[in-house]
XYZ file of C-alpha atoms in Angstrom:
727
model
C -1.903 47.557 2.019
C 1.165 48.132 4.185
C 0.717 50.395 7.222
C 4.189 51.942 7.112
C 4.943 54.175 4.143
C 8.662 53.453 4.300
C 7.953 49.845 3.309
C 5.337 50.563 0.675
C 7.685 51.182 -2.250
C 9.779 48.132 -1.448
C 6.667 46.005 -1.055
C 5.153 47.039 -4.392
C 8.483 46.312 -6.071
C 8.558 42.885 -4.485
C 5.025 42.148 -5.670
C 5.888 43.063 -9.247
C 8.974 40.867 -8.965
C 6.729 38.047 -7.782
C 4.600 38.391 -10.894
C 7.475 37.092 -12.956
C 8.142 34.307 -10.490
C 4.591 33.197 -9.812
C 2.972 33.221 -13.261
C 2.000 29.666 -14.056
C 2.083 28.654 -17.691
C -0.224 25.910 -18.834
C 1.005 24.457 -22.083
C -1.253 22.807 -24.598
C -0.454 19.133 -25.120
C 1.395 18.710 -28.366
C 1.625 22.472 -28.832
C 4.540 24.855 -28.940
C 6.717 24.930 -25.827
C 6.404 28.704 -25.616
C 2.648 28.921 -26.032
C 0.959 30.265 -22.894
C -2.751 29.696 -22.470
C -5.251 31.809 -20.573
C -5.701 31.913 -16.822
C -6.540 28.656 -15.099
C -10.270 27.988 -15.218
C -12.314 26.269 -12.469
C -11.475 22.589 -12.541
C -14.926 21.694 -11.195
C -16.527 23.412 -14.192
C -14.226 21.496 -16.533
C -15.095 18.272 -14.750
C -18.857 18.872 -14.966
C -18.471 19.743 -18.661
C -16.516 16.551 -19.236
C -19.168 14.452 -17.490
C -21.902 16.070 -19.603
C -19.931 15.276 -22.758
C -19.484 11.721 -21.487
C -23.208 11.168 -21.066
C -23.759 12.801 -24.449
C -21.475 10.247 -26.103
C -18.990 12.945 -27.192
C -15.994 10.786 -26.315
C -13.184 12.936 -27.691
C -14.561 16.060 -26.002
C -15.139 14.159 -22.761
C -11.564 12.860 -22.734
C -10.175 16.355 -23.375
C -12.240 18.022 -20.634
C -11.734 15.305 -18.026
C -7.983 15.321 -18.597
C -7.981 19.109 -18.451
C -9.866 19.062 -15.124
C -7.201 16.803 -13.614
C -4.357 18.899 -15.042
C -5.978 22.152 -13.957
C -6.361 20.989 -10.379
C -2.693 19.997 -10.292
C -1.681 23.336 -11.820
C -3.824 25.211 -9.284
C -2.077 23.469 -6.392
C 1.317 24.306 -7.882
C 0.333 27.951 -8.396
C -0.842 28.278 -4.803
C 2.335 26.704 -3.510
C 4.570 28.954 -5.564
C 2.691 32.078 -4.490
C 2.818 30.957 -0.864
C 6.603 30.541 -0.925
C 7.256 33.811 -2.722
C 4.834 35.854 -0.622
C 6.323 34.524 2.616
C 9.716 35.655 1.376
C 8.374 39.160 0.720
C 7.041 39.757 4.262
C 8.150 42.769 6.340
C 8.239 43.482 10.062
C 6.785 46.230 12.242
C 7.435 47.762 15.626
C 4.273 47.122 17.632
C 3.229 43.479 17.792
C -0.451 43.776 16.906
C 0.153 46.283 14.142
C 3.033 44.195 12.836
C 0.824 41.092 12.828
C -2.012 42.848 11.006
C 0.457 44.481 8.650
C 2.111 41.165 7.807
C -1.238 39.414 7.315
C -2.493 42.136 5.011
C 0.710 42.141 3.016
C 0.631 38.375 2.638
C -3.062 38.413 1.727
C -2.525 41.101 -0.891
C 0.520 39.341 -2.280
C -1.278 35.994 -2.544
C -4.339 37.541 -4.191
C -2.173 39.498 -6.628
C 0.054 36.497 -7.422
C -2.692 33.887 -7.772
C -4.757 36.364 -9.780
C -2.003 36.408 -12.406
C -2.381 32.634 -12.860
C -5.938 31.681 -12.017
C -9.224 33.069 -13.305
C -11.470 34.689 -10.653
C -13.979 31.837 -10.887
C -11.132 29.331 -10.529
C -10.202 30.863 -7.176
C -13.590 30.103 -5.638
C -13.931 27.097 -3.300
C -15.302 23.966 -4.945
C -18.174 21.974 -3.495
C -17.619 19.045 -1.154
C -19.121 16.795 -3.830
C -16.390 17.737 -6.297
C -13.706 17.310 -3.643
C -15.070 13.831 -3.015
C -15.096 13.025 -6.741
C -11.419 13.895 -7.111
C -10.364 12.354 -3.798
C -11.920 9.049 -4.865
C -10.419 9.379 -8.376
C -13.806 9.252 -10.066
C -12.603 11.223 -13.120
C -10.597 8.133 -14.062
C -13.778 6.043 -13.893
C -15.190 8.158 -16.724
C -11.859 8.318 -18.542
C -11.415 4.560 -18.798
C -14.764 4.205 -20.610
C -14.040 7.275 -22.741
C -10.666 5.967 -23.893
C -12.176 2.542 -24.534
C -14.759 4.143 -26.825
C -11.939 6.031 -28.565
C -10.050 2.706 -28.929
C -7.108 4.053 -26.935
C -6.707 0.848 -24.935
C -3.405 1.659 -23.246
C -4.819 4.898 -21.819
C -8.018 3.085 -20.863
C -6.030 0.436 -18.989
C -4.026 3.094 -17.141
C -7.175 5.029 -16.177
C -8.906 1.828 -15.020
C -5.936 0.844 -12.869
C -5.622 4.347 -11.380
C -9.276 4.281 -10.361
C -9.129 0.702 -9.056
C -6.175 1.433 -6.745
C -8.373 3.841 -4.778
C -11.542 1.744 -5.173
C -10.449 -1.887 -4.699
C -13.963 -3.139 -3.953
C -15.319 -1.921 -7.314
C -16.012 -5.317 -8.903
C -16.991 -3.965 -12.303
C -13.679 -2.139 -12.658
C -11.799 -5.228 -11.570
C -13.580 -7.155 -14.308
C -12.751 -4.424 -16.834
C -9.066 -4.634 -15.915
C -9.057 -8.383 -16.528
C -10.607 -7.756 -19.944
C -7.964 -5.159 -20.783
C -5.237 -7.650 -19.863
C -6.520 -10.032 -22.517
C -6.748 -7.373 -25.239
C -4.181 -7.299 -28.008
C -1.583 -4.590 -27.640
C -2.090 -4.093 -23.878
C 0.855 -5.101 -21.699
C 1.335 -5.241 -17.944
C 3.376 -2.041 -18.107
C 0.287 -0.166 -19.286
C -1.397 -0.624 -15.912
C 0.231 2.399 -14.318
C -1.144 4.381 -11.396
C -1.232 7.937 -12.700
C -1.499 9.310 -9.169
C 1.195 7.162 -7.591
C 2.153 8.491 -4.181
C 5.917 8.147 -4.063
C 6.213 7.762 -0.293
C 4.107 4.576 -0.403
C 6.225 3.204 -3.256
C 9.355 3.852 -1.198
C 7.719 2.407 1.915
C 6.860 -0.863 0.174
C 10.304 -1.067 -1.441
C 11.988 -0.585 1.930
C 9.862 -3.352 3.456
C 10.847 -5.673 0.596
C 14.555 -4.996 1.115
C 14.127 -5.642 4.834
C 12.423 -8.958 4.133
C 15.439 -10.082 2.085
C 17.919 -8.695 4.684
C 19.352 -6.223 2.177
C 20.011 -3.643 4.875
C 22.018 -1.184 2.771
C 19.193 -0.812 0.245
C 16.606 -0.847 3.030
C 18.337 2.072 4.765
C 18.483 4.014 1.492
C 14.782 3.483 0.804
C 13.729 4.316 4.371
C 15.747 7.538 4.282
C 14.103 8.516 0.999
C 10.699 7.552 2.399
C 11.177 9.803 5.443
C 12.168 12.746 3.243
C 9.274 12.175 0.852
C 6.808 11.887 3.750
C 8.016 15.173 5.235
C 7.659 16.827 1.826
C 4.138 15.433 1.388
C 3.099 16.723 4.797
C 4.551 20.139 4.034
C 2.726 20.279 0.690
C -0.541 19.459 2.423
C 0.053 22.101 5.112
C 0.726 24.778 2.500
C -2.571 24.011 0.780
C -4.326 24.592 4.127
C -3.014 28.175 4.010
C -3.621 29.060 0.376
C -6.842 27.164 -0.381
C -10.138 29.033 0.080
C -11.380 28.834 3.692
C -14.838 29.482 5.095
C -15.297 32.247 7.661
C -16.557 31.236 11.147
C -20.143 32.332 10.409
C -20.122 30.223 7.250
C -19.069 27.241 9.335
C -22.079 27.606 11.583
C -19.995 28.615 14.595
C -22.191 30.208 17.251
C -21.137 33.028 19.547
C -18.290 34.261 17.327
C -19.103 37.928 16.960
C -15.984 40.018 17.559
C -13.157 40.503 15.103
C -10.629 38.771 17.331
C -12.995 35.870 18.034
C -13.486 35.363 14.304
C -9.759 35.641 13.689
C -9.081 33.088 16.467
C -11.703 30.664 15.111
C -10.258 30.888 11.618
C -6.688 30.494 12.859
C -7.649 27.409 14.889
C -9.323 25.983 11.829
C -6.101 26.548 9.892
C -4.006 24.856 12.589
C -6.404 21.913 12.720
C -6.114 21.541 8.962
C -2.324 21.484 9.247
C -2.448 18.823 11.948
C -4.765 16.640 9.885
C -2.146 16.428 7.131
C -0.422 13.657 9.077
C -3.539 11.521 8.723
C -3.966 12.317 5.039
C -0.384 11.397 4.151
C -0.510 8.201 6.250
C -3.650 6.897 4.523
C -3.105 4.594 1.566
C -5.255 5.074 -1.530
C -8.349 2.925 -1.185
C -8.183 2.766 2.598
C -10.287 4.668 5.108
C -8.026 4.624 8.169
C -4.486 5.961 8.394
C -1.416 4.076 9.520
C -0.725 5.232 13.040
C 2.661 6.690 13.957
C 3.599 6.773 10.293
C 6.680 9.014 10.545
C 8.022 7.569 13.839
C 7.571 4.080 12.362
C 9.784 4.978 9.405
C 12.466 6.404 11.700
C 12.419 3.223 13.753
C 12.885 1.072 10.663
C 15.576 3.437 9.366
C 17.827 3.393 12.439
C 17.713 -0.419 12.601
C 18.548 -0.722 8.884
C 21.382 1.791 9.267
C 22.846 -0.123 12.211
C 22.649 -3.467 10.415
C 24.252 -1.985 7.293
C 27.177 -0.611 9.333
C 26.199 3.075 9.481
C 26.204 3.383 13.272
C 26.583 7.175 13.295
C 23.593 7.511 10.986
C 21.627 5.069 13.154
C 22.453 7.149 16.220
C 21.213 10.368 14.610
C 18.019 8.687 13.408
C 17.396 7.158 16.825
C 17.809 10.568 18.434
C 15.240 11.861 15.941
C 12.882 9.057 16.923
C 13.326 9.899 20.616
C 11.917 13.365 19.929
C 8.585 11.601 19.480
C 8.991 9.028 22.280
C 11.710 10.324 24.644
C 11.038 7.679 27.315
C 10.784 4.594 25.112
C 12.731 1.891 26.945
C 13.812 -0.149 23.927
C 15.030 2.963 22.140
C 17.026 4.114 25.150
C 18.637 0.667 25.326
C 19.492 0.932 21.652
C 20.981 4.370 22.282
C 23.426 2.871 24.780
C 24.193 0.070 22.321
C 25.080 2.592 19.620
C 27.268 4.572 22.034
C 29.098 1.381 22.982
C 29.513 0.368 19.334
C 31.094 3.745 18.547
C 33.469 3.330 21.479
C 31.708 5.794 23.734
C 33.704 8.708 22.337
C 32.686 12.283 23.035
C 31.790 12.917 19.400
C 29.079 10.272 19.450
C 27.366 12.084 22.332
C 27.405 15.242 20.237
C 25.341 13.740 17.436
C 22.008 15.587 17.328
C 18.625 14.696 15.815
C 18.079 15.521 12.159
C 17.282 19.223 11.807
C 14.188 18.677 9.665
C 12.714 16.231 12.215
C 13.410 18.594 15.113
C 11.754 21.434 13.204
C 8.736 19.266 12.406
C 8.268 18.156 16.020
C 8.714 21.660 17.462
C 6.270 23.197 15.012
C 3.712 20.462 15.620
C 3.964 20.868 19.396
C 3.459 24.630 19.142
C 0.371 24.092 17.000
C -0.997 21.507 19.433
C -0.521 23.933 22.337
C -2.561 26.600 20.548
C -5.239 24.094 19.542
C -5.626 22.712 23.049
C -5.860 26.296 24.334
C -8.720 26.809 21.861
C -10.370 23.607 23.067
C -10.118 24.729 26.699
C -11.107 28.375 26.290
C -12.833 28.926 22.933
C -15.113 25.880 22.610
C -13.081 24.615 19.669
C -13.200 20.933 18.746
C -9.917 19.218 17.935
C -9.035 15.549 17.472
C -5.320 14.965 17.904
C -4.058 12.717 15.084
C -0.860 11.669 16.884
C -0.200 9.021 19.518
C 3.091 10.624 20.536
C 1.641 13.923 21.853
C 3.171 14.478 25.333
C 0.864 14.968 28.274
C 2.293 18.346 29.273
C 0.989 19.864 26.028
C -2.573 19.161 27.139
C -4.044 21.733 29.620
C -4.566 20.416 33.134
C -8.330 20.827 32.865
C -8.404 18.516 29.827
C -5.949 15.883 31.013
C -8.499 13.818 32.905
C -10.586 13.192 29.815
C -7.433 12.847 27.730
C -6.071 10.131 30.064
C -9.432 8.383 30.087
C -9.453 8.200 26.293
C -5.911 6.847 26.344
C -6.916 4.216 28.890
C -9.843 3.096 26.737
C -7.514 2.687 23.758
C -5.012 0.679 25.818
C -7.749 -1.558 27.191
C -9.036 -2.254 23.691
C -5.525 -3.190 22.613
C -5.179 -5.557 25.582
C -8.585 -7.066 24.891
C -7.599 -7.560 21.281
C -4.519 -9.494 22.406
C -6.655 -11.785 24.562
C -9.470 -12.436 22.100
C -9.470 -16.001 20.814
C -8.755 -16.197 17.102
C -11.954 -16.741 15.136
C -12.081 -17.729 11.465
C -15.003 -16.045 9.701
C -14.182 -17.576 6.296
C -17.255 -19.841 6.319
C -15.140 -22.999 6.045
C -15.422 -25.842 8.565
C -12.614 -28.407 8.543
C -13.355 -32.083 9.039
C -15.336 -33.068 5.964
C -14.836 -36.220 3.914
C -11.958 -36.916 1.521
C -13.521 -38.130 -1.754
C -10.359 -39.481 -3.442
C -9.269 -43.086 -2.934
C -5.752 -43.365 -1.544
C -5.651 -39.872 -0.058
C -5.097 -39.802 3.705
C -5.397 -37.050 6.314
C -1.909 -36.702 7.806
C -2.440 -33.559 9.931
C -5.647 -31.779 10.944
C -6.418 -28.630 12.962
C -5.287 -30.228 16.220
C -1.998 -31.472 14.810
C -1.374 -28.132 13.100
C -2.401 -26.080 16.175
C -4.747 -23.859 14.196
C -8.074 -23.366 12.478
C -9.036 -24.634 9.024
C -5.683 -26.252 8.263
C -5.069 -29.695 6.792
C -2.283 -31.845 5.322
C -3.303 -34.581 2.881
C -0.958 -37.226 1.466
C -1.281 -39.342 -1.657
C -2.793 -36.640 -3.853
C -0.265 -37.373 -6.632
C 1.699 -40.425 -7.743
C 5.483 -40.476 -8.083
C 5.078 -40.579 -11.863
C 2.813 -37.525 -11.842
C 5.293 -35.629 -9.687
C 8.080 -36.479 -12.132
C 6.013 -35.326 -15.120
C 5.229 -31.927 -13.556
C 8.830 -31.520 -12.381
C 9.995 -32.143 -15.926
C 7.457 -29.600 -17.191
C 8.828 -27.029 -14.739
C 12.397 -27.741 -15.836
C 11.565 -27.233 -19.507
C 9.034 -24.375 -19.375
C 9.259 -22.372 -16.123
C 10.373 -18.754 -16.577
C 12.861 -17.025 -14.311
C 11.090 -14.489 -12.110
C 7.650 -15.339 -13.546
C 4.970 -13.213 -11.894
C 7.505 -10.662 -10.617
C 8.456 -8.919 -13.889
C 11.461 -11.166 -14.368
C 13.123 -10.554 -10.992
C 15.223 -13.647 -10.321
C 14.858 -13.247 -6.568
C 11.579 -11.539 -5.651
C 11.808 -12.528 -1.966
C 15.499 -13.169 -1.232
C 18.792 -12.685 -3.138
C 19.957 -16.124 -1.964
C 17.519 -18.028 -4.168
C 16.295 -17.983 -7.745
C 12.601 -18.150 -8.513
C 10.876 -19.724 -11.523
C 7.200 -19.977 -12.376
C 4.770 -21.259 -14.962
C 1.057 -20.570 -15.475
C -1.404 -22.898 -17.171
C -2.022 -20.460 -20.021
C 1.677 -20.211 -20.804
C 1.984 -24.011 -20.618
C -0.880 -24.420 -23.111
C 0.703 -21.956 -25.536
C 4.027 -23.777 -25.296
C 2.318 -27.128 -25.885
C 0.598 -25.764 -28.998
C 3.993 -24.685 -30.262
C 5.265 -28.224 -29.672
C 7.766 -27.122 -27.006
C 6.261 -29.172 -24.156
C 4.245 -32.384 -23.922
C 0.535 -31.644 -24.151
C -0.312 -34.464 -21.734
C 1.848 -32.772 -19.074
C -0.063 -29.534 -19.599
C -3.377 -31.368 -19.266
C -2.154 -32.943 -16.034
C -1.183 -29.532 -14.662
C -4.713 -28.337 -15.395
C -6.351 -31.442 -13.931
C -4.397 -31.176 -10.675
C -6.139 -27.891 -9.962
C -9.540 -29.562 -10.282
C -8.346 -32.465 -8.143
C -7.252 -30.153 -5.340
C -10.444 -28.076 -5.617
C -12.611 -31.188 -5.217
C -10.636 -32.399 -2.191
C -10.628 -29.079 -0.341
C -14.226 -28.186 -1.220
C -15.278 -31.427 0.459
C -12.896 -31.363 3.429
C -13.593 -27.740 4.366
C -17.333 -28.215 3.785
C -17.649 -25.051 1.738
C -21.308 -23.925 1.836
C -21.028 -22.414 -1.647
C -19.234 -23.056 -4.896
C -15.451 -22.890 -4.902
C -13.669 -21.448 -7.932
C -9.981 -21.605 -8.791
C -8.650 -18.054 -8.574
C -5.059 -18.675 -9.625
C -2.692 -21.594 -10.290
C 1.082 -21.210 -10.389
C 3.780 -23.852 -10.738
C 6.744 -22.453 -8.811
C 10.313 -23.561 -8.127
C 12.822 -22.005 -5.729
C 16.496 -22.924 -6.053
C 19.317 -22.235 -3.622
C 21.911 -19.940 -5.188
C 25.390 -21.408 -5.384
C 27.794 -20.043 -2.822
C 25.248 -17.718 -1.139
C 23.953 -19.891 1.703
C 26.425 -19.447 4.549
C 24.972 -17.648 7.565
C 21.525 -17.096 6.053
C 19.038 -15.523 8.451
C 16.285 -14.713 5.957
C 13.293 -16.691 4.730
C 12.458 -18.059 1.322
C 9.146 -16.243 1.732
C 8.507 -13.855 4.660
C 5.535 -14.431 6.950
C 2.350 -13.078 5.398
C -1.393 -13.644 5.063
C -2.828 -14.337 1.640
C -5.843 -11.993 1.621
C -4.812 -9.153 3.942
C -1.770 -7.082 4.947
C -0.339 -8.438 8.184
C 0.858 -5.917 10.767
C 2.739 -8.022 13.346
C 3.275 -5.185 15.832
C -0.455 -4.534 16.310
C -1.546 -8.025 15.210
C -3.898 -6.414 12.732
C -4.465 -7.669 9.207
C -5.777 -5.057 6.773
C -7.928 -6.474 3.992
C -6.947 -4.006 1.305
C -4.719 -3.838 -1.796
C -2.043 -4.777 -2.563
C -3.222 -7.910 -0.729
C -5.338 -10.341 -2.773
C -8.550 -9.672 -0.864
C -10.661 -12.024 -3.008
C -8.777 -15.167 -1.957
C -10.696 -17.458 0.401
C -8.771 -20.727 0.428
C -5.072 -21.438 -0.177
C -3.277 -24.642 -1.105
C 0.177 -25.886 -1.967
C 0.788 -29.258 -3.635
C 4.391 -30.407 -3.251
C 6.300 -32.203 -6.003
C 9.592 -33.212 -4.364
C 11.655 -33.334 -1.180
C 15.254 -33.644 -2.435
C 16.338 -30.256 -1.075
C 17.238 -28.686 2.268
C 14.915 -26.222 3.989
C 11.806 -24.929 2.249
C 9.399 -25.948 5.009
C 6.023 -24.259 5.251
C 5.330 -22.923 8.739
C 2.364 -21.244 10.405
C 2.653 -18.503 13.038
C 0.556 -16.365 15.331
C -0.236 -12.841 14.136
C 3.020 -11.636 15.673
C 4.792 -13.381 12.745
C 7.250 -14.853 15.256
C 5.484 -17.535 17.306
C 5.581 -20.661 15.132
C 2.559 -22.921 15.676
C 3.197 -25.690 13.109
C 5.624 -26.873 10.425
C 5.046 -28.952 7.296
C 7.852 -30.768 5.465
C 7.319 -31.097 1.699
C 7.115 -34.433 -0.128
C 5.725 -35.645 -3.456
C 1.908 -35.654 -3.472
C 1.544 -33.846 -0.137
C -1.173 -31.181 -0.132
C -1.490 -28.402 2.443
C -4.795 -26.506 2.498
C -5.877 -23.633 4.724
C -8.214 -20.649 4.799
C -6.558 -17.535 3.356
C -7.446 -15.112 6.157
C -5.695 -13.740 9.251
C -5.980 -16.981 11.271
C -3.298 -18.481 9.056
C -0.144 -16.351 8.804
C 2.544 -18.458 7.154
C 5.980 -18.355 5.575
C 8.615 -20.598 4.012
C 12.015 -21.348 5.523
C 15.136 -20.729 3.446
C 15.944 -23.209 0.688
C 19.668 -23.763 1.346
C 20.327 -26.622 -1.082
C 18.619 -27.936 -4.174
C 15.380 -26.988 -5.920
C 11.953 -26.896 -4.263
C 8.995 -27.165 -6.638
C 5.291 -27.001 -5.837
C 1.945 -26.122 -7.339
C 0.461 -23.092 -5.573
C -3.311 -22.645 -5.814
C -5.831 -20.158 -4.502
C -9.608 -20.454 -4.474
C -12.468 -17.997 -4.177
C -16.167 -18.278 -3.394
C -16.930 -15.424 -5.798
C -17.336 -16.472 -9.423
C -16.314 -12.986 -10.537
C -12.780 -13.653 -9.278
C -12.293 -16.985 -11.040
C -9.072 -17.519 -12.984
C -9.658 -15.914 -16.390
C -6.351 -17.247 -17.750
C -7.498 -20.775 -16.929
C -10.687 -20.253 -18.905
C -8.678 -18.860 -21.813
C -6.524 -21.998 -21.771
C -9.651 -24.176 -21.762
C -11.027 -22.208 -24.709
C -7.810 -22.829 -26.634
C -8.161 -26.556 -25.995
C -11.789 -26.473 -27.128
C -10.765 -24.744 -30.349
C -8.274 -27.564 -31.028
C -10.855 -30.336 -30.508
C -10.754 -33.223 -28.047
C -7.761 -35.160 -29.380
C -5.539 -34.174 -26.479
C -8.212 -35.096 -23.961
C -8.772 -38.513 -25.533
C -5.044 -39.170 -25.519
C -4.880 -38.316 -21.827
C -7.823 -40.582 -21.047
C -6.179 -43.490 -22.879
C -2.968 -42.996 -20.919
C -4.937 -42.839 -17.650
C -6.624 -46.149 -18.440
C -3.223 -47.762 -19.079
C -1.927 -46.417 -15.765
C -4.970 -47.607 -13.860
C -6.438 -44.123 -13.540
C -4.482 -40.994 -12.797
C -6.951 -39.936 -10.128
C -6.162 -42.933 -7.904
C -3.356 -41.568 -5.754
C -0.776 -43.434 -3.656
C 1.472 -42.170 -0.877
C 4.728 -41.117 -2.483
C 7.036 -40.839 0.592
C 5.417 -41.698 3.375
C 23.804 -8.821 19.000
C 21.320 -6.435 17.080
C 19.087 -3.512 18.065
C 15.704 -4.300 19.557
C 13.155 -4.199 16.777
C 9.733 -2.779 17.593
C 8.558 -2.466 14.024
C 5.263 -0.596 13.799
C 5.358 -1.048 10.029
C 3.114 -3.157 7.871
C 4.393 -5.982 5.713
C 3.281 -5.156 2.201
C 2.655 -7.615 -0.585
C 3.674 -5.982 -3.833
C 4.167 -8.893 -6.214
C 1.261 -9.958 -8.360
C 1.500 -13.686 -7.588
C 2.427 -13.846 -3.882
C 3.567 -17.479 -3.926
C 3.410 -19.858 -0.976
């Protein structure tokens, strides 16, 4: 209760006012909008009950309880947040510091208990076990839900639950297989695979990276600004939960030597501050990944000020850069950019009066104050704290701790330098230099000529006639934006993109819209390439086709002057390339199951469109390959082979993109479905193809067909968001 009687009446009135503000209503699904249910129950109890119903085969009950456990946890977090905000607003002040502090703490504690008690049942306010926290953090409720909804024949909900679980558990092979099965089920569309726990800041982050890749700086700046705001909000939400969630007392944490009241209070307060600091790591960790992206917020600010400058918003770029300098005040490139922005604005006095964004300044100041208290606890109270930030200034660390702090920094820097000097090693299991089993196919470029590892260029894989047939098939049947939900320009606005899969080609041939022999040839080319690369790269195990995509990129009329972008930005096929750190993260949305990549060219009557390989910095070009009919480029899909495609500035570039995997589980299910459709129709099409091959002398015998800007220090990670990720 309050210590000063003069505030008691006001305080009680405020608390009763908060009752009206803080009461959380949980509405029954499908029920009346005004119906208020009972107090929130423990979500761990609901979850356990749902799991028991699941194992008892009570599918409807299991679905209801599992959904309710998820909804209840979300409602609990909202209730705590609302009570936190309202109880902070109701605080009062005292005259003597220690009494004022105790008074304020007691008032806030009473207010929170009173407010949360109006919304949450007493058992629902108790801390849940670490096991339950783990279950929800890894999205395991959705693992049960996808089976439950499947049993209830609610396939759309099952698909959504499966996808939500798989996003956070990308190595779960069984779930991946389930998702492929759902895709083939009648009534299930691609739009049904929605992540129910989508984290908006990652969506904005990936969208901003995509706009950057296509040099759409205005949209990039808008997305980066939204991403910064969403990240700050996410961090704040996490920090609030540190305050209002149940916390263990020091003795419950096994802390020795904490006997006095002030020692216990200090230990608990340090624990709270440590929790707040850890929110940076939580927000910067993608679902399904263990480690966080370092310097997450400063990275966004760096991207934002560059995008603002390139889109013409120099004043905005200046403010953002000043915000970035709060984290790294002595960064040389940023200081150079600061002078560039001053010069661009004419060096007027107003430009020097532009200050950092208020919310960034507040965030940095608050974080530094917390770090100071935490390092004091480390130095004097035997507290353990791991600083999550790289930008922490040295003067925040006590002198007695700086020696060890510098030593740790030095170790990190040495590891980074060693990583830069380590020779690139390909652990794919492939070994280039094997035989080429097809007559007429020649090795044009090998590892030495391509300045890399497990790279090859083969010529003569297709005849001119075969190239013409597949080009005609692409002209008739390819769909605009195929594989990217119909987006005409998934990588750049200066080109259009068309694609065709084997399954779609088979369906069109059955409808009589395309020549069936052309469809059979498209299918056979995949087997031809697989045989060649399996032999040349001496694969120790079986090699399965993972995906086949006929793709065409066409230069847009009147949009080619002064192009600085790429037809496809530099990327790695089975991991997320981070050029700044030269790391490649093998995690979704990258296609982590891909082991070998290939591109079979169909024509050369266009300008640009060259495939090029780079170092991991995505800038140092190591080799270039010019397309021509029947030319095949093969390479391992891992981080030793970053690659991109130069801009197509005239004409239409068509090629067959293929990916292979050593894991049978990841084979192309659409390809098998196409083969099953052929089998159901009999062998007439196959016999017709064989007769034509005999007349042509054998389709498998190939012949050579024809023989000033700001300094960018992007810490960000290029993200692959499209499903196909063409070469």
